[in-house]
Amino acid sequence: MTRFRVEGKGRVEHAEPVNFTFDGRTYTGLRGDTVASALLANGVHLIGRSFKYHRPRGTVTAGSEEPNALISTSRGKGRYEPNTRATVQELREGLVAESQNRWPSLNFDIGAVNDKAYMLFSAGFYYKTFMWPKSFWNKVYEPIIRAAAGLGVSPGEEDPDRYSSRYLHTDILVIGAGPAGIAAAKSAAQSGARVTLVDENREIGGALLSDPRVKIDDIGAWDWLSAQLVELEELGVRLMMHTTAIGYYHQNMVGLCEKLTDHLDELPEGAPRERLWRVRAGQVVLAQGALEKPLVFDGNDRPGVMLAGSAQTYLNRYGVRVGDEAVVVTSHDSAWYGAFDLADAGTEITAIVDTRDTPRADLAREAERRGIRLFAGHTVTGTAGRLRVKSVRVNPVRDGRVGAAVTVRCDCLLMCGGWTPSLHLFSHTKGSLKWDESQNAYLPDHRSEACHIAGAGRGLWSFEAALNDGDVAGRAAAEAAGFEISDHARFAVAQDRPGTGVTHKELPTDRDAGKARAFIDFQNDVTAKDIRLAVREGMRSIEHVKRYTTNGMATDQGKMSNINGLMIAADALGEAPPRVGLTTFRPPYTPTTFGAFAGYHRGATFELTRRTTIDSWAEEHGAVFEPVAQWRRAWYFPKVGESMDAAVLRECTATRNSVGIFDASTLGKIEVAGPDAAEFMNRMYTNPWTKLAPGRTRYGLLLGEDGFIRDDGVIGRITDDLFHVTTTTGGAARVLNMMEDYLQTEWPDLTVWLTSMTEHWAVVALNGPNARKVLEPLVEGLDISHDAFPHMSVADCKVSGLPARLFRLSFTGELGFEINVPARHGPTLWKALMEAGAAHDICPYGTEAMHVLRAEKGYIIVGQDTDGTVTPEDAGLNWAIGKKKPDFVGKRSLARPDLVMPGRKQLVGLITENGAKLEEGAQIVLDPNQPKPMKMVGHVTSSYRSAALGHPIAMALIEGGRDLMGDIVHVPLPGVTHRARITDTNFYDPEGARLQV
Amino acid sequence: MLLIHCPYCEETLPEAEFAYAGEAHIDRPADPSALSDEEWRDYLFIRSNVKGPHFERWRHVHGCARFFNAVRDTVSDKFMTTYKAGDPRPDLTAEEAAQ
Amino acid sequence: MTHFSALSLLRNALTGHKNWAEQWPDAQPKSEYDVVIVGAGGHGLGAAYYLAKEHGITNVAVIDKGWLGGGNTGRNTTIIRSNYLYDESARLYDHALDLWDGLSQELNYNVMYSKRGVMMLAHNVHDVQSFQRHIHSNRLNSVDNQWLTPGQAKELCPPLNISSTARYPVMGAALQKRAGTARHDAVAWGYARAAAARGVDIIQNCPVIAIRRGADGAVAGVDTAKGFIKAKKVAVSAAGHTSVVMESAGVRMPLESYPLQALVSEPVKPVFPCVVMSNTVHAYISQSDKGELVIGSGTDQYTSYSQRGGLPLIEHTVAAICEVFPIFNRMRMLRKWGGIVDVTPDRSAILGKAPVEGLYVNCGWGTGGFKATPGAAHTLAWTVAKDEPHPINAPFTLERFTTGRLIDEAAAAAVAH
């Protein structure tokens, strides 16, 4: 039995101890504890150090809004995470917890020197200094500031856990399983609607878990909860615990993060750690309750100072007294109940300090009955104690004047500054909030999504009001979702604990307010005087105040600090709070694991990899692959010990000398079919298509409407009304989309159908002087001799017994064929060709050799030799434009002033004088001796070693390049400037004789 | 993720099935060569970029693959209506009144 | 203006910080100004500052519909770099980089320009070719940018995964050493304070309803929520809202406004020493002075002024970060937010004279506006003061969309093949 545990009390399992370590020391808690409650049961309040001043800090809340009790947690290799909220992390056997942001130890932290110099570290101090000498910022000041900042230490190993994601459709999503949420889920489900109820806690109940003495319809609160659990199940409500609603997106999409393993002693084999749910809800009920506000006074941050409601939660829910001698300071009735509960459990309540002059008579009587000393109309002006609060300074306030202090001894101080409705998700929807003067709180106003707010979120404080409001909200949601609703269930609550209170800026003090360390944002060390300084310096918007002071930017995202900060800023400005505004709450509601967002998109499944049907053959034969758009393509096929350069040269040589085989399946393929197919092609592509005979093919060039080259490929006319269009690998989807766009929206008069055939056909290219010898014996139903099947022909036939569409074309300058077969037959065809080619030493080649071979011929690659700013004229492709056509996509743009200007960059060949291979991307100048910045006239687009030519070749875009044939240009590289001669781009077999065999 | 009603499929489906396709009702001129450079620029590049009801095109790319038109309020991202390509601009008075 | 220094900080610390002056007064509009600038972001405030400082024009108002620095200036991921491909872009961004380098001292406001280096990852052969082209071009333009092997990249940035079996393996990187980040709010505040000290009025929470033109067609002033303000020169620097403002002057713009999201993690001790960008997997990340990992996302596909943005894009962005930096898988996202970016057809800015006498425009920065802030502001001030283009902003005209002389950095990065 630990010192502060109350035997038999709470919802923890008193017979089930759970061991864990904190800063290396072993502690024992109980099943059902959080790390925070277990440490408090052991009398440990000091749990961390603050961000800026490294002040000792203790647990201040019992929930996900905790700003102080952040620890690192770990469970074996790779399973480590910083900044875990000890108030949320459930205890598990063997959990390893460490405090953060302290060195060398939590009790003695060198960084706390900052606290002594706190007057220097006022809001925005870093904007005003560290500017001299200039070079010191990057070398000295910034590294020191950075090292002091940050909280925990980042993980350093790869995460072995996996994460999953799911979609969920539900009629009604209820967020928050407190009394309002339970009532809403029930009444909605009674209508027959599909209802989902989520809560970040391990069990339903919300505030009822902290208040067991309440009776609902004559049943004790916890018995009532047990009954609700059964009823909800019977009604078919989907109950999701450990599940946080993190964000509320368009059209009632809500993101949920479900934690599945962090609370378990043992990790289930293969289970995901967390699951992201994307919920599409017909209606949403927000029943997220309210958050207690701290009071703002000097020394309100010492370990042992905590929220009164949280102390009540630790007692009733976890059976933990947070101390032996407590002082309560409050401006709201709610703290009194916590004081009574603690007193009844054996903690001495040394005093209740209420800032109000006349506390409620019934509460005062209850206090008196328990012998609690009452300071009404008093303020708290300071605390003492280094690592734990030891005493409180209490002063009377009369007519705004603060009287003499008395010091009250204590080991914990429980504060309550009232409550703030939790409207974070509502805020995500851009729903508007309205300031409620009577409650000094923002309440929901106009809704922008189909949602309902119930309970404390609407400023309703009693359990009875919350339950009945939840019932109404549930029925309203069901009705809005189209269900028939039942009568209003009336809940009657006994021992209810409604209350009212007042809201303060800083509590009044008799000391120099300028020296008070009255914290608003505990984690970021923002004090009331920081807010006032920001206002003094001209920060008038709450957004400016927030950014200047960092108030509300800590890991609790302002849950503790926003309203206190606003009240003080408003006071400093002399404005009403709503005129100062409210910072926008942003998703996620609480910090959410990256892995949960990434889900399955990790490693090999980060993004799909498209593979051709021949890919596995390439893999088996040692191919090295390169990613190209979504595809992976065989890059080259090295023999054992062979370098990339050597492999590519060998592949090129084999193809030029005998025959090479290449998997071209990734090429985009689109069938353009229909009576108007030729007219459509005429309008889309630059080339003329009307006269292209069936059985013939043509190089096609596609522009954007801006006149620049978008794509190219060989296009075959299969029949009068059927074109087989090929596109670049990366361009397939774009080209099809562009075609569909024009067809559907500009030219609906044309009767044309477009079909993507990319994945339908496997394509194998055979190139080389022996290509026909390899192919011919396998072809049925077609004479592929040069005369019968000349260059640029296409026909359907059978190859190796497979139905095939055969093209005679070449991207290498050699005799070439491209054999299309249904994709599933790709491997069969490939193997048959390999077998047939064995006699000719057939050589598989990859994309790199393909690039070399085409460059030797000056064939362009769209996206490499063009870059989205290149016209057909620039690329030397004017021959591909149908001169007589009245229009085609992009034609008008070609006549724009800048596109007809002389001196545009034109594609030319380059050969270096010294035989060096140029770097792709290298820039070209005319005068290598000019100073920088140099006038660059172009750049190298492609550059390769060429086995066939015996020297490297390059292609380049050069201003007015075609008028400079034979001229020398210069390519300055670090340490060397190459001289290169401008040539034609067709380096190899310029007459094209090798194609005509 | 938005929910979008495809006027061809007559179903309301998540944005993941659709591709945005820019402002609607910008017809490609019948005879581009007759246009001045300025007129051609207007067709190519000038967009209304309105803050409020925006006439725009979407494609149900992972569904029926059809292009259609929509009116969406660019301030709230709410769709006011969707309609088939080629249909005239809808009269928005009713939708605006409803908002 | 109180001079900021360690000494003034110390002096004020001793007096309880009670004597700091307002950094800028909350001005109410006068009836007439020589120049009205619409939009109090870093660009607009900076232009006002340079008008006052370098051109002696101090009768200037900067008007904003909200609070200053509340648009994209305060919503971006603060990356600063200048390793652009085209001469025009490289000169503009490098001019900005030169100004960034002395900005804290110039403004007497520490904008925390951190030269952490920006590393752009190449994940395929096409990226390699494209980055090499950038590096060669930058070198001859005296813009620093160097090639790193995967091993060198990892040495510079230890969290980087350079496994060759990754879905998108790192094939190398381009590093600009003097690139980095700065504190975004401080840029707006520093310019505001320095401009106000020279007499510029900063008028917040005053939406501009329309630009008014006189009978001669020239600019006459602006109609605002606080009444008509006369001005012979109006410069619009309103980012995502530029189309709407310019339309009121009868000028239709080649702009579309898209939502852009960004997010931060919980803060941790220094773990990420530079900025890393990966265009291929869409991951942009650095670590702030506070310790948060600052992560940029891509734009949503549809135009919008809602500043909301969807969940799928965030999922994709975080997945990309975890793919490139697997150790961050267990880090937690703290906050995500949205901005509105105005994008031109060629993804480059429009910066200069509008086709109305007395009207100037600075817009179309897309996702690149923050890094350009001092350069854009400086050259815009020049153009407004002299009514002629600055040599550096001259190519960034509105006319280029008529002539076809685009500055297409995006297209130059080209398409995969």
XYZ file of C-alpha atoms in Angstrom, chain A residues 136-624:
489
model
C 27.573 35.255 -33.575
C 23.923 34.527 -34.326
C 24.539 31.373 -36.326
C 27.618 30.257 -34.444
C 26.919 31.073 -30.826
C 23.544 32.457 -29.866
C 21.289 30.272 -31.954
C 22.857 26.934 -30.995
C 22.556 27.878 -27.315
C 18.932 28.934 -27.668
C 18.098 25.775 -29.576
C 19.809 23.506 -27.102
C 17.894 25.109 -24.240
C 14.573 24.775 -26.042
C 12.736 21.630 -26.952
C 11.377 19.293 -24.317
C 12.108 15.610 -24.733
C 14.651 13.977 -26.970
C 13.577 12.755 -30.403
C 13.373 9.012 -31.050
C 16.551 7.812 -32.687
C 15.594 4.417 -34.003
C 13.187 3.104 -36.534
C 9.756 2.325 -35.111
C 9.051 -1.439 -35.116
C 5.306 -0.896 -34.587
C 2.785 -0.714 -37.356
C -0.251 1.510 -37.723
C -3.502 1.005 -39.531
C -6.366 3.060 -40.827
C -10.044 2.474 -41.494
C -13.096 4.219 -42.859
C -16.322 4.317 -40.902
C -19.749 5.487 -41.957
C -22.185 6.235 -39.208
C -25.460 8.090 -38.961
C -24.479 9.805 -35.757
C -21.075 10.277 -34.201
C -21.074 11.288 -30.548
C -17.758 12.661 -29.314
C -17.248 12.416 -25.586
C -18.761 9.683 -23.393
C -19.540 11.763 -20.360
C -23.124 12.132 -19.167
C -24.193 14.335 -22.098
C -22.561 12.032 -24.642
C -24.054 8.892 -23.134
C -27.524 10.417 -23.083
C -27.114 11.627 -26.663
C -25.901 8.256 -27.911
C -28.791 6.511 -26.213
C -31.553 8.748 -27.442
C -30.106 8.766 -30.961
C -29.763 4.992 -31.029
C -33.313 4.539 -29.777
C -34.466 6.103 -33.038
C -32.820 3.279 -34.950
C -29.877 5.313 -36.147
C -26.396 3.807 -36.328
C -24.537 5.541 -33.537
C -20.843 5.660 -32.705
C -19.689 6.928 -29.324
C -16.016 7.753 -28.836
C -13.946 8.846 -25.866
C -10.248 9.303 -25.246
C -10.490 7.588 -21.834
C -10.407 3.884 -21.095
C -14.025 3.877 -19.914
C -17.210 5.840 -20.305
C -18.405 8.274 -17.695
C -16.472 11.503 -18.123
C -16.959 13.698 -15.076
C -19.148 11.052 -13.414
C -16.020 8.967 -12.893
C -14.833 11.679 -10.522
C -18.157 12.017 -8.700
C -19.430 8.633 -7.498
C -21.872 10.078 -4.967
C -24.161 11.470 -7.640
C -27.432 9.539 -8.091
C -29.118 9.373 -11.457
C -32.735 8.285 -11.387
C -32.025 6.957 -7.893
C -29.090 4.832 -9.015
C -25.535 5.519 -7.900
C -23.442 7.110 -10.628
C -21.124 4.177 -11.134
C -23.920 1.600 -11.103
C -25.749 3.800 -13.555
C -22.668 3.765 -15.801
C -22.516 -0.019 -15.690
C -26.156 -0.168 -16.694
C -25.556 2.308 -19.517
C -22.784 0.132 -20.875
C -25.247 -2.752 -21.192
C -27.953 -0.547 -22.655
C -25.650 1.036 -25.207
C -24.560 -2.389 -26.315
C -28.155 -3.568 -26.592
C -28.956 -0.524 -28.685
C -26.113 -1.428 -31.030
C -24.060 1.672 -30.267
C -20.505 1.294 -31.455
C -18.398 2.230 -28.479
C -14.802 3.240 -29.079
C -12.627 3.895 -26.052
C -9.002 5.054 -26.068
C -10.140 6.969 -29.121
C -9.539 10.680 -29.572
C -11.445 12.749 -32.090
C -8.509 14.697 -33.470
C -9.993 16.821 -36.211
C -13.301 17.851 -37.702
C -13.061 18.281 -41.457
C -15.332 19.183 -44.366
C -18.818 17.736 -44.585
C -18.760 15.904 -41.296
C -15.603 13.972 -41.798
C -14.045 13.431 -38.402
C -10.609 11.959 -37.851
C -10.240 9.614 -34.887
C -7.093 8.138 -33.454
C -7.572 4.904 -31.553
C -4.757 3.772 -29.272
C -4.540 0.009 -29.209
C -1.414 -1.138 -27.387
C 0.207 1.599 -25.310
C -1.817 0.536 -22.254
C -1.154 -3.217 -22.583
C 1.446 -5.107 -20.548
C 2.255 -7.373 -23.457
C 2.267 -6.384 -27.116
C -0.091 -8.642 -29.039
C 1.718 -10.224 -31.967
C 1.317 -8.125 -35.094
C -1.272 -5.788 -33.629
C -1.147 -2.188 -34.813
C -0.206 0.377 -32.189
C -2.731 2.939 -33.308
C -5.498 3.172 -35.856
C -6.617 6.263 -37.694
C -10.350 6.319 -38.427
C -11.801 8.528 -41.102
C -15.411 8.788 -40.066
C -18.093 10.190 -42.306
C -21.000 10.988 -40.028
C -24.489 12.081 -40.972
C -24.699 14.141 -37.803
C -22.157 14.855 -35.100
C -22.861 15.458 -31.426
C -20.032 17.236 -29.628
C -20.141 16.433 -25.928
C -16.582 17.190 -24.958
C -17.306 18.774 -21.617
C -15.302 21.600 -20.155
C -11.789 22.240 -18.911
C -10.966 23.749 -15.540
C -8.991 26.983 -15.575
C -6.062 27.677 -13.279
C -5.930 30.876 -11.242
C -3.133 33.292 -12.051
C -1.018 34.296 -9.048
C 2.618 34.418 -8.057
C 4.024 30.925 -7.635
C 0.989 29.132 -9.083
C 3.314 26.675 -10.792
C 5.104 24.950 -7.920
C 4.896 21.193 -7.700
C 1.916 20.461 -5.488
C -0.203 23.214 -7.031
C -2.883 21.597 -9.124
C -6.418 22.029 -10.349
C -9.010 21.322 -7.684
C -11.150 19.241 -10.016
C -8.129 17.135 -10.878
C -7.400 16.524 -7.206
C -11.000 15.362 -6.909
C -10.475 13.049 -9.871
C -7.301 11.591 -8.380
C -9.166 10.891 -5.182
C -12.419 9.476 -6.493
C -11.274 7.812 -9.673
C -7.816 6.631 -8.696
C -8.093 6.480 -4.897
C -5.166 8.860 -4.472
C -4.950 11.750 -2.040
C -2.714 14.369 -3.625
C -1.381 15.459 -0.231
C -1.826 15.516 3.523
C -2.456 19.220 3.973
C -4.297 21.045 1.246
C -5.239 24.666 0.723
C -7.975 25.323 -1.802
C -8.085 28.612 -3.680
C -11.060 29.157 -5.913
C -13.355 31.580 -7.648
C -15.932 28.873 -8.416
C -18.165 26.616 -6.321
C -16.875 23.431 -7.904
C -13.618 23.400 -5.928
C -15.520 23.186 -2.650
C -16.852 19.734 -3.502
C -13.357 18.466 -4.156
C -12.252 19.931 -0.832
C -15.039 18.106 1.008
C -14.256 14.803 -0.692
C -10.580 15.119 0.228
C -11.384 16.104 3.779
C -13.650 13.081 4.093
C -10.856 10.880 2.793
C -8.396 12.078 5.425
C -6.550 14.978 3.850
C -6.523 17.989 6.101
C -7.984 20.977 4.288
C -6.075 23.756 5.989
C -8.081 26.469 4.312
C -10.494 27.315 1.562
C -9.669 30.662 0.009
C -12.564 31.960 -2.062
C -12.022 35.168 -3.976
C -15.708 35.948 -3.646
C -16.903 37.910 -0.631
C -19.877 35.714 0.120
C -19.571 32.091 -0.797
C -22.735 30.039 -1.019
C -24.179 29.537 2.433
C -24.701 25.775 2.087
C -21.096 25.297 1.046
C -19.850 27.462 3.907
C -21.910 25.365 6.333
C -20.428 22.136 4.944
C -16.939 23.587 5.348
C -17.653 24.665 8.864
C -19.044 21.228 9.683
C -15.698 19.759 8.601
C -13.760 22.354 10.560
C -12.239 23.925 7.471
C -10.930 27.442 7.884
C -12.566 29.794 5.376
C -11.003 32.900 3.799
C -13.802 34.554 1.844
C -12.987 37.621 -0.192
C -9.329 36.733 -0.095
C -6.581 36.406 -2.623
C -3.452 34.307 -2.856
C -0.304 36.338 -3.380
C 2.473 33.808 -3.341
C 3.678 30.348 -2.526
C 6.881 28.959 -1.073
C 8.767 25.680 -1.511
C 11.478 24.765 -4.009
C 10.572 21.312 -5.256
C 7.147 21.160 -3.578
C 4.815 23.826 -2.326
C 5.196 24.367 1.440
C 2.983 27.308 2.195
C 0.627 29.844 0.700
C 0.378 33.573 1.258
C -3.255 34.613 1.742
C -4.445 38.218 1.887
C -7.835 39.820 2.356
C -9.199 42.050 -0.399
C -11.529 44.866 0.607
C -12.786 47.350 -1.972
C -9.973 46.407 -4.286
C -7.328 46.913 -1.595
C -5.163 43.988 -0.639
C -4.586 43.644 3.077
C -1.852 42.047 5.128
C -0.843 38.494 4.375
C -1.062 35.410 6.512
C 0.952 32.353 5.620
C -0.843 29.033 5.544
C 1.110 25.819 5.581
C 0.253 23.098 3.045
C 1.778 20.382 0.898
C -0.610 20.920 -1.947
C -2.598 23.845 -3.267
C -5.779 23.174 -5.209
C -6.934 25.952 -7.478
C -9.999 26.574 -9.573
C -10.619 29.571 -11.781
C -13.854 28.296 -13.282
C -14.446 26.268 -16.402
C -14.050 26.705 -20.145
C -16.301 24.810 -22.559
C -14.251 22.486 -24.711
C -15.098 23.600 -28.246
C -11.950 22.667 -30.122
C -13.606 20.453 -32.709
C -16.408 22.937 -33.193
C -13.714 25.511 -33.875
C -12.155 23.241 -36.528
C -15.387 23.548 -38.531
C -15.080 27.337 -38.551
C -18.257 27.446 -36.502
C -18.445 30.796 -34.800
C -18.234 31.383 -31.067
C -19.974 34.020 -29.008
C -18.717 35.528 -25.791
C -21.111 34.914 -22.908
C -20.776 37.764 -20.456
C -22.447 35.956 -17.566
C -20.202 32.925 -17.766
C -17.115 34.721 -19.081
C -16.775 32.006 -21.650
C -17.052 31.498 -25.371
C -20.112 29.442 -26.290
C -21.026 27.978 -29.679
C -22.903 30.276 -32.017
C -23.368 29.651 -35.736
C -22.713 26.139 -36.964
C -21.172 25.436 -40.356
C -21.468 21.661 -40.256
C -24.265 19.261 -39.303
C -23.385 19.152 -35.637
C -24.976 19.581 -32.236
C -23.314 20.616 -29.011
C -24.456 19.189 -25.711
C -23.723 19.624 -22.030
C -20.850 21.602 -20.605
C -19.839 22.613 -24.114
C -22.902 24.843 -24.069
C -22.129 26.143 -20.609
C -24.411 23.741 -18.733
C -22.713 22.808 -15.497
C -24.894 20.361 -13.570
C -25.087 16.668 -14.319
C -28.854 16.882 -14.633
C -28.668 19.658 -17.198
C -25.937 17.828 -19.123
C -27.880 14.565 -19.225
C -31.097 16.176 -20.378
C -29.264 18.338 -22.888
C -27.501 15.255 -24.237
C -30.817 13.524 -24.662
C -32.169 16.503 -26.613
C -29.061 16.706 -28.778
C -29.172 12.983 -29.550
C -32.780 13.194 -30.606
C -32.170 16.339 -32.657
C -29.311 14.607 -34.434
C -31.438 11.528 -35.120
C -34.244 13.649 -36.479
C -31.874 15.592 -38.687
C -30.498 12.303 -39.947
C -34.011 11.285 -40.957
C -35.009 9.023 -38.113
C -38.201 9.045 -36.106
C -37.556 10.089 -32.586
C -39.007 9.034 -29.293
C -40.102 11.153 -26.381
C -37.641 13.118 -24.311
C -36.249 11.024 -21.479
C -36.132 13.065 -18.283
C -33.176 12.433 -16.060
C -33.416 13.288 -12.396
C -30.160 13.724 -10.530
C -29.694 13.734 -6.774
C -26.519 14.930 -5.023
C -25.888 17.013 -8.129
C -23.185 19.596 -7.756
C -24.038 22.623 -9.844
C -22.069 25.743 -9.271
C -21.258 29.213 -10.390
C -18.216 31.350 -10.176
C -16.446 34.460 -11.294
C -13.555 34.926 -13.679
C -10.398 36.791 -12.854
C -7.460 38.195 -14.609
C -4.424 37.904 -12.305
C -5.445 37.648 -8.673
C -4.868 40.932 -6.857
C -1.627 41.193 -4.920
C 0.048 43.400 -2.362
C 3.428 42.869 -3.929
C 5.057 44.426 -6.984
C 3.000 42.928 -9.802
C 5.960 43.442 -12.110
C 7.884 40.838 -10.152
C 5.101 38.304 -9.773
C 5.752 34.957 -11.398
C 2.111 34.324 -12.145
C 1.992 31.717 -14.855
C -0.610 31.428 -17.575
C 1.015 29.008 -19.970
C 2.868 26.709 -17.602
C 4.868 24.765 -20.134
C 6.061 27.761 -22.137
C 6.614 29.843 -18.991
C 4.358 32.666 -20.063
C 3.392 34.923 -17.178
C 0.740 37.582 -16.805
C 3.340 40.295 -17.064
C 4.544 38.838 -20.368
C 1.048 39.330 -21.744
C 0.945 42.883 -20.421
C 4.371 43.586 -21.889
C 3.212 42.352 -25.287
C 0.230 44.673 -25.154
C 2.443 47.554 -24.023
C 4.641 46.947 -27.042
C 1.722 47.301 -29.413
C 0.444 43.758 -29.802
C -3.268 44.405 -29.926
C -4.657 41.291 -31.526
C -4.795 38.121 -29.450
C -2.939 36.466 -32.331
C -0.093 38.940 -31.908
C -0.089 38.431 -28.163
C 0.010 34.679 -28.629
C 2.850 34.776 -31.117
C 4.856 37.364 -29.215
C 4.601 35.603 -25.857
C 4.116 31.999 -27.148
C 1.066 31.783 -24.882
C -1.054 28.826 -25.950
C 1.608 27.367 -28.238
C 2.777 24.633 -25.883
C 1.796 20.998 -26.280
C -1.562 21.624 -24.606
C -2.250 24.155 -27.364
C -3.782 26.668 -25.011
C -6.250 24.348 -23.322
C -5.054 25.673 -19.962
C -4.006 29.166 -20.959
C -6.148 30.673 -23.696
C -8.917 32.216 -21.627
C -6.653 33.456 -18.848
C -4.379 34.989 -21.482
C -7.353 36.598 -23.169
C -8.761 38.047 -19.937
C -5.439 39.656 -19.094
C -4.795 40.936 -22.621
C -8.307 42.391 -22.687
C -7.708 44.058 -19.348
C -4.406 45.495 -20.537
C -6.058 46.834 -23.680
C -9.090 48.125 -21.831
C -11.283 46.187 -24.249
C -13.988 43.598 -23.782
C -12.589 40.103 -24.357
C -14.552 39.402 -27.557
C -13.060 42.523 -29.117
C -9.587 41.129 -28.544
C -10.603 37.875 -30.195
C -9.735 34.267 -29.717
C -6.995 32.302 -31.375
C -8.205 29.558 -33.651
C -8.005 26.003 -32.396
C -6.280 23.767 -34.937
C -6.312 20.036 -35.368
C -5.301 17.717 -33.857
C -7.213 18.001 -30.570
C -4.290 16.367 -28.764
C -0.824 15.571 -30.132
C -1.142 12.595 -32.472
C 1.487 10.075 -33.521
C 2.952 10.629 -37.002
C 2.769 6.891 -37.591
C -1.006 6.980 -37.235
C -1.280 9.492 -40.057
C 1.149 7.554 -42.221
C -0.750 4.327 -41.578
C -0.002 1.685 -44.171
C 1.909 4.145 -46.340
C 5.318 3.073 -45.244
C 8.291 1.288 -46.775
C 7.343 -0.756 -49.807
C 3.727 0.337 -49.467
C 4.540 4.034 -49.077
C 3.360 4.415 -52.630
C 2.425 1.692 -55.060
C 5.121 0.468 -57.407
C 3.921 -0.421 -60.880
C 5.698 -3.371 -62.404
C 5.403 -4.820 -65.878
C 4.627 -8.507 -66.318
C 8.219 -8.969 -67.441
C 9.613 -7.303 -64.303
C 10.151 -10.568 -62.440
C 12.259 -11.934 -65.324
C 14.423 -8.837 -65.117
C 14.745 -9.208 -61.375
C 15.758 -12.849 -61.711
C 18.379 -11.847 -64.257
C 20.066 -9.298 -62.051
C 18.606 -6.101 -63.416
C 19.216 -2.872 -61.553
